[in-house]
Short mmCIF file of C-alpha atoms and ligand atoms in Angstrom, two decimals:
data_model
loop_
_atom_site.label_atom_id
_atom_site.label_comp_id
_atom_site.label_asym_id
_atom_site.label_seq_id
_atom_site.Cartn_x
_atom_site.Cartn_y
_atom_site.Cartn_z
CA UNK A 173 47.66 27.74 -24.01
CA UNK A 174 51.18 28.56 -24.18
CA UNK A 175 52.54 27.43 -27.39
CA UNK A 176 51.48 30.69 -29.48
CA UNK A 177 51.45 27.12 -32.54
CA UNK A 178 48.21 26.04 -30.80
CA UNK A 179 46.46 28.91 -31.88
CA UNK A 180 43.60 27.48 -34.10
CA UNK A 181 44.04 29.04 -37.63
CA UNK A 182 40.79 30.52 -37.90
CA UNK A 183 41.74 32.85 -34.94
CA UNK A 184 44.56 34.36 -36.96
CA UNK A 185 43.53 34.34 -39.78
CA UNK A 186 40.42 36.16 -40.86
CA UNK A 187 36.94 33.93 -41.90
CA UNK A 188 37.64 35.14 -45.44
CA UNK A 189 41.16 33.68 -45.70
CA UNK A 190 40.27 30.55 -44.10
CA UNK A 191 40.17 27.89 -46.27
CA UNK A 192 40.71 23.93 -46.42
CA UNK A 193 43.71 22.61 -47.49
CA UNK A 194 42.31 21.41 -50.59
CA UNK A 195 41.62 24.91 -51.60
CA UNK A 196 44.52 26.03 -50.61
CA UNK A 197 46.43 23.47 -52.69
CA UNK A 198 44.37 24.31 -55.52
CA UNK A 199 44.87 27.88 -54.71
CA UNK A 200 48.67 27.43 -55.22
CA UNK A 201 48.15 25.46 -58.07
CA UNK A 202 46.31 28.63 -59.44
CA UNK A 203 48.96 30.88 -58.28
CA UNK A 204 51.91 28.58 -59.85
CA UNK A 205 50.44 28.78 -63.41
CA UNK A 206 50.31 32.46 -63.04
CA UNK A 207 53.31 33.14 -62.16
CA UNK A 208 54.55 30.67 -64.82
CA UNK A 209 52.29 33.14 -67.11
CA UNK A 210 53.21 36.00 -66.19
CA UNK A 211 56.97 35.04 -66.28
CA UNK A 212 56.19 34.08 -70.27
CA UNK A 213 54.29 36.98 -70.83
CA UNK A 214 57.27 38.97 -69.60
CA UNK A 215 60.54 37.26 -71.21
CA UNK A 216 58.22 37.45 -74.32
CA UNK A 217 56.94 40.97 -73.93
CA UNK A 218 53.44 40.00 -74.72
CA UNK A 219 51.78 41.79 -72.10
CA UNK A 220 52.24 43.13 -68.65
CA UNK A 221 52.93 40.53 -65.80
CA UNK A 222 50.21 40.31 -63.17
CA UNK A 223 50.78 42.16 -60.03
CA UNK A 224 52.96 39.72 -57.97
CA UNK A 225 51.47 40.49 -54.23
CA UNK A 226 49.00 37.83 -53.73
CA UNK A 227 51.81 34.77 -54.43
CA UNK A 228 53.29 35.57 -51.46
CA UNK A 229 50.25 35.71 -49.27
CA UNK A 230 49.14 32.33 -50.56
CA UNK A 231 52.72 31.20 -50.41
CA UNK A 232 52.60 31.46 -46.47
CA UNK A 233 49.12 30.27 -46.08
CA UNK A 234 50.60 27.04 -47.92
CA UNK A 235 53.17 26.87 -45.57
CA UNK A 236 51.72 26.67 -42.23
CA UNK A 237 52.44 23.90 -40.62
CA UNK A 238 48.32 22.57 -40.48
CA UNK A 239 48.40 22.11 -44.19
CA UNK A 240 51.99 19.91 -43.88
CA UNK A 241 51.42 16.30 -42.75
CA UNK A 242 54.73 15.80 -41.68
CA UNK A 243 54.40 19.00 -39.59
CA UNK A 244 56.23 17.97 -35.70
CA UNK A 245 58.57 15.41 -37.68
CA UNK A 246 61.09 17.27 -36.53
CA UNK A 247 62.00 20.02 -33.86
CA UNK A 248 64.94 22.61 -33.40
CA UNK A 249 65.29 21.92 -29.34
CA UNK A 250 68.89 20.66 -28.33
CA UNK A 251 69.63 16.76 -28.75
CA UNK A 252 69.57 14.94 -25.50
CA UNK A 253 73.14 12.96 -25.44
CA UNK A 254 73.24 9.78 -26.43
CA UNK A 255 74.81 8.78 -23.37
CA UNK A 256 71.55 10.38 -21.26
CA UNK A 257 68.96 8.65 -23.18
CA UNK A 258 70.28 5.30 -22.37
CA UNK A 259 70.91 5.42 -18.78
CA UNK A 260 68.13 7.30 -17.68
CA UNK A 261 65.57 4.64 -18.83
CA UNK A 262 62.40 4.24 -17.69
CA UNK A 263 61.33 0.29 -18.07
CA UNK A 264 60.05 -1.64 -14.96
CA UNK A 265 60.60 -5.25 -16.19
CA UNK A 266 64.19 -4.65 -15.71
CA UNK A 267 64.78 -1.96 -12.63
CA UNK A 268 62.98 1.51 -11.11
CA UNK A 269 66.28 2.59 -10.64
CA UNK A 270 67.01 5.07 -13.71
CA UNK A 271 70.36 4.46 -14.11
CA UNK A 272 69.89 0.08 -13.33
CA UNK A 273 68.00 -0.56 -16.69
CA UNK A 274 70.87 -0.24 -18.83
CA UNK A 275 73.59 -2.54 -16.72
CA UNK A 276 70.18 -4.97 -16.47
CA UNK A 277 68.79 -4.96 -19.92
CA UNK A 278 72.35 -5.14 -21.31
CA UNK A 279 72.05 -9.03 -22.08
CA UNK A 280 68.74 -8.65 -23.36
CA UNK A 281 67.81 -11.39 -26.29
CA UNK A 282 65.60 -9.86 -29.04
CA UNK A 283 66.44 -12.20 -31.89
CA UNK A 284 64.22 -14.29 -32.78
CA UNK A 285 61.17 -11.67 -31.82
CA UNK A 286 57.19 -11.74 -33.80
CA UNK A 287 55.27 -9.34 -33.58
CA UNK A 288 51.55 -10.72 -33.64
CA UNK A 289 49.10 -8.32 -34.92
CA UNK A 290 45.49 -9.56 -34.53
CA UNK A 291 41.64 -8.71 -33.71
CA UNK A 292 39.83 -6.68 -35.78
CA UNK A 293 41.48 -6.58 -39.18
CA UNK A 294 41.08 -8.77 -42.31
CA UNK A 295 44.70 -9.84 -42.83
CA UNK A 296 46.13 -10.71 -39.33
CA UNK A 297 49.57 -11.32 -39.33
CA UNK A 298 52.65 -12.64 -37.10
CA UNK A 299 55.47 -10.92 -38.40
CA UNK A 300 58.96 -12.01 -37.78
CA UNK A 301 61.26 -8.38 -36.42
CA UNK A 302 62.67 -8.57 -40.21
CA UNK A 303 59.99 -8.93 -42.24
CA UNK A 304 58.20 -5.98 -39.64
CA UNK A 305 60.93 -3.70 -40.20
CA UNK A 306 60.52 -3.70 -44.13
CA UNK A 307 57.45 -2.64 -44.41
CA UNK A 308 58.55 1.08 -44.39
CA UNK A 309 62.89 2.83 -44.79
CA UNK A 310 63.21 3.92 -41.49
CA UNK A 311 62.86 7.73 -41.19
CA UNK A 312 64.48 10.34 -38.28
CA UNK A 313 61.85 11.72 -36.10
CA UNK A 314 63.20 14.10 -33.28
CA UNK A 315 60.91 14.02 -30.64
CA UNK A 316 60.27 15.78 -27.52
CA UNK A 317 59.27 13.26 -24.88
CA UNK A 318 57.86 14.38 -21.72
CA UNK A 319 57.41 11.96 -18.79
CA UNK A 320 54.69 12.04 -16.20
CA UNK A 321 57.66 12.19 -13.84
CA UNK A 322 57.97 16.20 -14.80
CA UNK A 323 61.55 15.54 -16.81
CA UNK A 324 62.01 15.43 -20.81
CA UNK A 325 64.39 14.98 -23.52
CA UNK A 326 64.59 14.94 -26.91
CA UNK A 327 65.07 12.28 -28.66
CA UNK A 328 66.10 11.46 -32.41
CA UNK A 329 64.25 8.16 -33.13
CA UNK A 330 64.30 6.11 -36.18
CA UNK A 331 60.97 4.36 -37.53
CA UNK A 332 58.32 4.42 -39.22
CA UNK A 333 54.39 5.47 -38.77
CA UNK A 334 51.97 3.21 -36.91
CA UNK A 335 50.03 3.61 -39.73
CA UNK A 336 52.16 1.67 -42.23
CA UNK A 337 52.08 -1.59 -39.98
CA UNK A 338 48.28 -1.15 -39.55
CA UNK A 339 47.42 -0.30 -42.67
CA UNK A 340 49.11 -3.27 -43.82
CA UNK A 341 46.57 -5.61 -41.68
CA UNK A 342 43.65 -3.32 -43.02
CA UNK A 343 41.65 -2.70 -40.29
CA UNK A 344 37.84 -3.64 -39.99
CA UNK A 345 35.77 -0.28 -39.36
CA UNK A 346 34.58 -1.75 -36.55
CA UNK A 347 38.30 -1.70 -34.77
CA UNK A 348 38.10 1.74 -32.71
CA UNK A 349 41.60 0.79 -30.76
CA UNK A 350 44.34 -0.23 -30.48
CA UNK A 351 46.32 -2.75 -27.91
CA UNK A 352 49.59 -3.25 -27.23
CA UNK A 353 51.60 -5.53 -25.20
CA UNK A 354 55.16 -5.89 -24.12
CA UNK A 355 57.20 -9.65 -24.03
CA UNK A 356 56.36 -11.52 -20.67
CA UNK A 357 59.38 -13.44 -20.36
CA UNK A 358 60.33 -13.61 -16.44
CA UNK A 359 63.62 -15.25 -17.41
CA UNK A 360 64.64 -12.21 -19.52
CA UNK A 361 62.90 -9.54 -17.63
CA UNK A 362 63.27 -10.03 -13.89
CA UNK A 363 60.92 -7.47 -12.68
CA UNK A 364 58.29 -9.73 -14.04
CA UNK A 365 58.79 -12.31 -11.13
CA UNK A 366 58.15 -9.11 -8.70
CA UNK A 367 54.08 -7.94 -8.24
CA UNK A 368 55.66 -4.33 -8.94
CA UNK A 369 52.94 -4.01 -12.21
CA UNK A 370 50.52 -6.26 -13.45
CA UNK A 371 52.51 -8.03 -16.37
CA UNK A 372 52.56 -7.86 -19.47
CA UNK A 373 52.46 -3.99 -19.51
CA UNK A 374 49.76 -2.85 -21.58
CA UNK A 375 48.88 0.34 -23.67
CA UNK A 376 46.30 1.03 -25.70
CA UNK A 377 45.52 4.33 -28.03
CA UNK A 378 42.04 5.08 -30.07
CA UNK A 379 42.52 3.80 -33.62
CA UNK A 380 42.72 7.98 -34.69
CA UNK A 381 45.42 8.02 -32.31
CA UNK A 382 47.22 5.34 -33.99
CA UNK A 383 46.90 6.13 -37.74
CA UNK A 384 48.19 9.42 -37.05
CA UNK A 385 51.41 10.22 -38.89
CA UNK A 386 53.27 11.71 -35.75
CA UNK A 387 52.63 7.76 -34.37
CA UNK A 388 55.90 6.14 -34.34
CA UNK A 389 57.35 2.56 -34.39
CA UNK A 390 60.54 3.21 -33.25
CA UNK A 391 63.62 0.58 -34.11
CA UNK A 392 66.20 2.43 -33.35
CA UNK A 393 67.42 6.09 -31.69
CA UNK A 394 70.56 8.39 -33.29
CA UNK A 395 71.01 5.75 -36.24
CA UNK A 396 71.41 3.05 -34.13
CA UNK A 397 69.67 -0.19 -33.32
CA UNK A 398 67.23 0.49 -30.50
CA UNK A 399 69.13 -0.19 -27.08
CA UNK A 400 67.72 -3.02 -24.91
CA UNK A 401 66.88 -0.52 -21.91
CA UNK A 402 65.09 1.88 -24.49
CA UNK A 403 62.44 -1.03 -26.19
CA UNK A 404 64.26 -2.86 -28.15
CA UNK A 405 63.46 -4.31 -30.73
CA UNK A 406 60.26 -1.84 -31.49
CA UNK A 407 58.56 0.60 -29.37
CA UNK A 408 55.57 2.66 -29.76
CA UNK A 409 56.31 6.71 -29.74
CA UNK A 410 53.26 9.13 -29.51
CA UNK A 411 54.98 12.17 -28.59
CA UNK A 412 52.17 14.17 -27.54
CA UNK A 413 51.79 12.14 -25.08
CA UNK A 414 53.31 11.16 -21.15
CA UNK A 415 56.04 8.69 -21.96
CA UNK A 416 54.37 5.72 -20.81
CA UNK A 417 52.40 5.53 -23.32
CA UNK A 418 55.25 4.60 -25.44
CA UNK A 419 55.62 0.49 -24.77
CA UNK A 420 58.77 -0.62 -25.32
CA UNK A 421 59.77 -4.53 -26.77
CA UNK A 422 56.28 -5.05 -28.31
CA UNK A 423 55.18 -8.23 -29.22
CA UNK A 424 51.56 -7.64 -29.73
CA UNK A 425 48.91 -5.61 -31.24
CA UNK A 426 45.41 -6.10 -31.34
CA UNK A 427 42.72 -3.69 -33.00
CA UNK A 428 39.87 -3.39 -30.93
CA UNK A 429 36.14 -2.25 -31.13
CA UNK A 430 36.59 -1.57 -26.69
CA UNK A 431 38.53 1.00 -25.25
CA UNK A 432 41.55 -1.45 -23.88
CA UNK A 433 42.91 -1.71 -20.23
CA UNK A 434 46.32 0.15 -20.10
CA UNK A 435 49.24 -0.92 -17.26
CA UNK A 436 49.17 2.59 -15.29
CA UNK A 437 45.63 3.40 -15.27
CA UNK A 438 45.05 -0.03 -13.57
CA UNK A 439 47.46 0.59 -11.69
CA UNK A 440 46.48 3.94 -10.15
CA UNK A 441 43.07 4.79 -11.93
CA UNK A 442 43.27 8.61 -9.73
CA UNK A 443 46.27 9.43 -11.05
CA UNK A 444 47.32 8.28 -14.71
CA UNK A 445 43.92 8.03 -17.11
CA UNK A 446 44.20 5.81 -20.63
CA UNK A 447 44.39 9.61 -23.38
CA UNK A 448 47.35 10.69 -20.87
CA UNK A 449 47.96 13.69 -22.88
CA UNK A 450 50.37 16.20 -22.08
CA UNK A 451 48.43 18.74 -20.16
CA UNK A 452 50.45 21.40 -18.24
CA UNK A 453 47.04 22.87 -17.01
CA UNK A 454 46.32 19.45 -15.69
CA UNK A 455 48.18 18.62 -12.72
CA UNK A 456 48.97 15.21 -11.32
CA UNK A 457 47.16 14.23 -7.51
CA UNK A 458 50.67 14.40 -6.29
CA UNK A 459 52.49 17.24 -8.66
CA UNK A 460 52.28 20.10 -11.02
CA UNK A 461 52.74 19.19 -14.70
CA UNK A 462 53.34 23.38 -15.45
CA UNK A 463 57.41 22.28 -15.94
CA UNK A 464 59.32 20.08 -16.31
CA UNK A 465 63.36 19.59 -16.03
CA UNK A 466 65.43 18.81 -19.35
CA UNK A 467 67.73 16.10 -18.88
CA UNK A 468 71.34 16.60 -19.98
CA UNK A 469 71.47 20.53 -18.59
CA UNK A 470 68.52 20.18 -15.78
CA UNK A 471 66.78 23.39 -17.41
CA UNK A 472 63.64 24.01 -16.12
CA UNK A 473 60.86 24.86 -18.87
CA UNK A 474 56.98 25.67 -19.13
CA UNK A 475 55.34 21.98 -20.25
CA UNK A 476 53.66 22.73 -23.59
CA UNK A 477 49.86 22.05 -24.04
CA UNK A 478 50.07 18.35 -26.08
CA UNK A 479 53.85 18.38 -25.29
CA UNK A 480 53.92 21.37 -28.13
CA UNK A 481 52.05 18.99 -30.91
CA UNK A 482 48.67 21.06 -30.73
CA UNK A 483 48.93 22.58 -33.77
CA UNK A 484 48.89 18.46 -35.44
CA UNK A 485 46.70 17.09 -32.24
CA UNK A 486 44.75 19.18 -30.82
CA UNK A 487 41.58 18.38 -33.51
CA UNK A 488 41.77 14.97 -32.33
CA UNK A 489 40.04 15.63 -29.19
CA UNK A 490 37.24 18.68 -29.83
CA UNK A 491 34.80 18.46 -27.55
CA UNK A 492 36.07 16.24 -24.95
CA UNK A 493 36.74 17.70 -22.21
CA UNK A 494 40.47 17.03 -21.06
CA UNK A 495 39.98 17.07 -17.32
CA UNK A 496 37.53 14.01 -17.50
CA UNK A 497 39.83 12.73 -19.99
CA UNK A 498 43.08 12.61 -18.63
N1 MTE B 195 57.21 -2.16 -21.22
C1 MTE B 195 57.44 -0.94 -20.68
N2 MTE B 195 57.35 0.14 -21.47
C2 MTE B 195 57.58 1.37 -20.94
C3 MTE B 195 57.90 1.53 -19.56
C4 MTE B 195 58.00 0.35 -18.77
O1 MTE B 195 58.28 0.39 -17.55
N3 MTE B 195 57.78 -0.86 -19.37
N4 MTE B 195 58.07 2.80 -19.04
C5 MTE B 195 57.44 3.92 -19.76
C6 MTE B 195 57.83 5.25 -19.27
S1 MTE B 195 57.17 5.75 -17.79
C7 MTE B 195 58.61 6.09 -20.01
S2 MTE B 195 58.90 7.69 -19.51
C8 MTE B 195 59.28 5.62 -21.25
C9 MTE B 195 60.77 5.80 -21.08
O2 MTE B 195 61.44 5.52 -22.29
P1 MTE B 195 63.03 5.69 -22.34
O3 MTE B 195 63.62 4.89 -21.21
O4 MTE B 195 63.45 5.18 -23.68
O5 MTE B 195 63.32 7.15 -22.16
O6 MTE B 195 59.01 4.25 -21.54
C10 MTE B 195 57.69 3.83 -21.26
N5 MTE B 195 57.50 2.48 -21.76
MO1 MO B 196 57.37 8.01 -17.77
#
């Protein structure tokens, strides 16, 4: 792999040292109270303070980013512009031309808007955009978002977990996905009277996939409401994932106990699969996915193995193997 972060611990970190995060916590715990001892024992001379070494070992086990659930929240790459993320759009209903969805979606209508969330859950729910929204404060996420295309930005979205809108439905145990569907409106989307796709476009993710905290409902991008031409009014974000997975102006969700049909693996079954992870050692029938080109400078870079989110992701799929799974 080359993100030197997808390493597994255990293969950096000798057997001895490896332990679970509870341990580790408690193991900090442990180390807190000594030091808080040994800082008494010295500012009251009652005895010699402990030998200090082994805080800072433990210190930096604590820190690695596996034992840090909002590890990937955030990364140090350069902002895409403003400017680029909203005219370089991909989103079908409105153009394929990159630079058409913005000038197209620029009327776009997205009050009133539900949100129906359904199927498998005990408390199904059609929330109005509003009352959606307050379930969680919004919260930055900068992203990297790589495309299937070969091209990727980041992006600094605002949102909030999957996980907060799901767990609000409480799921059934028997829901193992998760659906999603865009707004079929031909009036307001005019690709829709095209056959370009079979509409509404459809995603779906396993239900792990969509409690996990790097799973974002995104309502808005650099502080802002979200743009027509980038979802608006909520999208889904998984950024370890090709960007199509990320359906923009949702108005359902549906948990699931069968995997769900998605738009592009329907579409083209031998080229785009439903996990769609980013897999530079995966290539597409038609293209390598080894680079891609960074919008806003056209730098070419190495793709990262789950986009560069192994180090949060990468347990979600042990033992599959990720060339049947694509
Ligand atoms: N409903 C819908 N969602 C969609 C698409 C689309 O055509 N329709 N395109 C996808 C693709 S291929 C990508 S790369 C991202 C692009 O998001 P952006 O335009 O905000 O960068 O949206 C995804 N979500
Ligand atoms: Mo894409």
């Amino acid at each position: 792999m080359d993100n030197p972060n997808d390493i597994p611990e255990r293969e950096v970190t000798d057997e001895s040292k490896y332990r679970t995060r509870r341990q580790i916590m408690q193991a900090a715990l442990l180390v807190g109270t000594a030091a808080a001892t040994a800082w008494a024992y010295r500012k009251f001379a009652l005895a010699p303070a402990r030998p200090a070494a082994p805080v800072r070992s433990l210190a930096e086990e604590v820190m690695t980013p596996a034992t840090n659930p909002s590890a990937g929240f955030s990364v140090t790459d350069p902002l895409t512009s403003f400017d680029d993320i909203t005219h370089y759009n991909n989103f079908y209903e409105f153009s394929t031309d990159k630079d058409g969805v913005a000038p197209a979606a620029a009327g776009f209508v997205t009050t009133p808007w539900k949100v129906e969330v359904s199927g498998l859950v005990s408390k199904p729910k059609t929330f109005d955009i509003g009352d959606l929204l307050k379930l969680a404060p919004p919260e930055e996420r900068i992203y990297r978002m790589r495309c299937v295309e070969a091209w990727s930005m980041v992006v600094p979205w605002d949102g909030f977990s999957l996980s907060k809108l799901l767990n609000a439905v409480e799921p059934l145990s028997s829901a193992k996905y998760v659906a999603f569907q865009t707004l079929q409106d031909p009036d307001r989307m005019p690709m829709q009277k095209t056959g370009l796709l079979n509409w509404p476009y459809v995603e779906g993710l396993r239900m792990d996939e969509a409690m996990h905290p790097l799973t974002l409902l995104a309502s808005g991008l650099y502080g802002k409401q979200m743009p027509p031409q980038d979802g608006a009014p909520v999208r889904l974000i998984v950024p370890w994932k090709y960007g199509f997975k990320g359906i923009k102006s949702i108005v359902k969700i549906d948990l699931r106990a069968e995997q769900p049909p998605t738009t592009w693996s329907t579409a083209a079954p031998n080229e785009y699969g439903f996990y769609a992870n980013v897999n530079p050692t995966v290539d597409h029938p038609r293209w390598s996915q080894a680079f891609e080109r960074r919008i806003s400078d056209g730098a070419r870079q190495a793709t990262l193995m789950f986009n560069g989110y192994g180090e949060q992701v990468a347990s979600l799929y042990t033992g599959m193997d990720l060339r049947v799974n694509y």
